[in-house]
């Protein structure tokens, strides 16, 4: 698992990201989230709720839907998902937790209307080799 994390942290380009997560999508939940006892998605969802967050909410860098599932567990909906990896979103779609899913690059303008969401969440996306603060505007 450490090797997979090193690969994720060492990504340089969006194409590198797409390739890694294309290959990792089907095993990500079991080989990473469960094995590493990955609790960040639930903590993010709880912080969103505790801060007064409501739906509709967008999950930025949704991956396989771990944070979206946590939001639903807490009764927050509707939830929209976006991610750079189509394969990760396919796994998320199979869980039936999102009202809408679309492929999107957080460094570009997303195809959503201003004011469409009450808030946004992101879990594990703003980190080494992924997305930095330049995506926030």
XYZ file of C-alpha atoms in Angstrom:
137
model
C 0.000 0.000 0.000
C 2.869 2.393 0.706
C 3.962 2.012 -2.911
C 0.514 3.101 -4.148
C 0.555 6.129 -1.861
C 4.017 7.099 -3.062
C 2.775 6.856 -6.646
C -0.233 9.053 -5.820
C 1.891 11.673 -4.075
C 4.383 11.681 -6.957
C 1.943 12.614 -9.703
C 3.029 15.524 -11.892
C 0.290 16.044 -14.469
C -3.434 15.467 -14.892
C -2.573 12.685 -17.365
C -0.470 10.970 -14.660
C -3.443 11.245 -12.318
C -5.846 9.788 -14.871
C -3.535 6.826 -15.554
C -2.954 5.988 -11.875
C -6.602 6.123 -10.880
C -7.743 4.300 -14.025
C -5.677 1.350 -12.858
C -6.559 1.737 -9.155
C -10.308 2.434 -9.404
C -11.666 -1.104 -9.003
C -9.502 -1.962 -5.987
C -9.243 1.463 -4.320
C -11.916 0.942 -1.646
C -10.599 -2.428 -0.457
C -6.885 -2.030 -1.164
C -6.594 1.481 0.223
C -9.602 2.771 2.155
C -10.346 -0.375 4.140
C -6.755 -1.535 4.509
C -5.591 1.883 5.718
C -8.713 2.505 7.854
C -9.174 5.710 5.863
C -11.485 7.864 8.003
C -10.899 11.273 6.411
C -14.078 11.159 4.267
C -16.290 10.721 7.338
C -14.437 13.462 9.213
C -14.896 15.828 6.260
C -18.617 15.008 6.067
C -19.024 15.505 9.825
C -17.175 18.836 9.717
C -19.413 19.959 6.856
C -22.546 18.986 8.791
C -21.281 20.448 12.067
C -20.525 23.731 10.299
C -24.150 23.960 9.205
C -23.621 22.436 5.763
C -26.670 21.262 3.856
C -27.493 20.045 0.393
C -27.213 20.482 -2.402
C -23.482 19.853 -2.058
C -20.737 19.069 -4.569
C -18.033 16.523 -3.794
C -14.854 17.765 -5.502
C -12.446 14.968 -6.404
C -15.109 12.461 -5.392
C -13.164 9.387 -6.462
C -15.086 6.230 -5.610
C -17.591 8.116 -3.471
C -16.288 7.674 0.049
C -17.127 11.225 1.134
C -20.437 11.177 -0.727
C -21.406 8.010 1.110
C -20.492 9.657 4.419
C -22.633 12.689 3.566
C -25.589 10.423 2.777
C -25.063 8.530 6.048
C -25.405 11.878 7.815
C -28.606 12.680 5.919
C -27.119 15.330 3.631
C -28.423 15.396 0.077
C -28.616 15.927 -2.818
C -24.955 15.265 -3.569
C -23.174 15.792 -6.895
C -19.801 14.214 -7.692
C -16.974 15.346 -9.925
C -13.576 13.785 -10.464
C -10.826 13.781 -13.076
C -10.987 9.969 -13.281
C -13.906 8.532 -15.224
C -13.089 5.078 -13.849
C -13.273 6.257 -10.239
C -16.629 7.898 -10.976
C -17.898 4.649 -12.509
C -17.208 2.913 -9.193
C -18.963 5.746 -7.341
C -21.937 5.568 -9.699
C -22.368 1.888 -8.900
C -22.946 2.800 -5.244
C -26.054 4.840 -6.071
C -25.181 7.676 -3.678
C -24.884 10.617 -6.071
C -27.686 12.490 -7.779
C -25.346 13.592 -10.572
C -21.784 12.656 -11.562
C -19.520 14.286 -14.114
C -15.882 14.244 -15.100
C -14.194 17.533 -14.282
C -10.779 19.070 -13.820
C -10.693 21.287 -10.745
C -8.113 23.499 -12.433
C -10.714 24.418 -15.065
C -14.155 25.968 -14.777
C -16.599 23.210 -13.867
C -19.842 22.907 -15.854
C -22.094 24.076 -13.023
C -24.062 27.257 -12.514
C -22.868 29.771 -9.939
C -24.876 29.314 -6.751
C -25.999 25.788 -7.690
C -24.701 24.343 -4.407
C -25.069 25.244 -0.763
C -21.523 24.026 -0.234
C -18.614 21.906 -1.392
C -16.586 19.132 0.205
C -13.352 17.466 -0.766
C -11.523 14.594 0.860
C -8.002 13.630 -0.152
C -7.908 15.758 -3.289
C -5.993 18.815 -2.110
C -2.698 17.046 -1.402
C 0.740 16.224 -2.833
C 0.628 15.367 -6.533
C -3.035 16.219 -6.876
C -4.626 19.657 -6.587
C -3.231 22.712 -4.844
C -4.744 26.014 -3.769
C -4.686 27.310 -7.360
C -8.000 25.467 -7.878
C -9.870 27.380 -5.170
C -10.862 30.528 -7.080
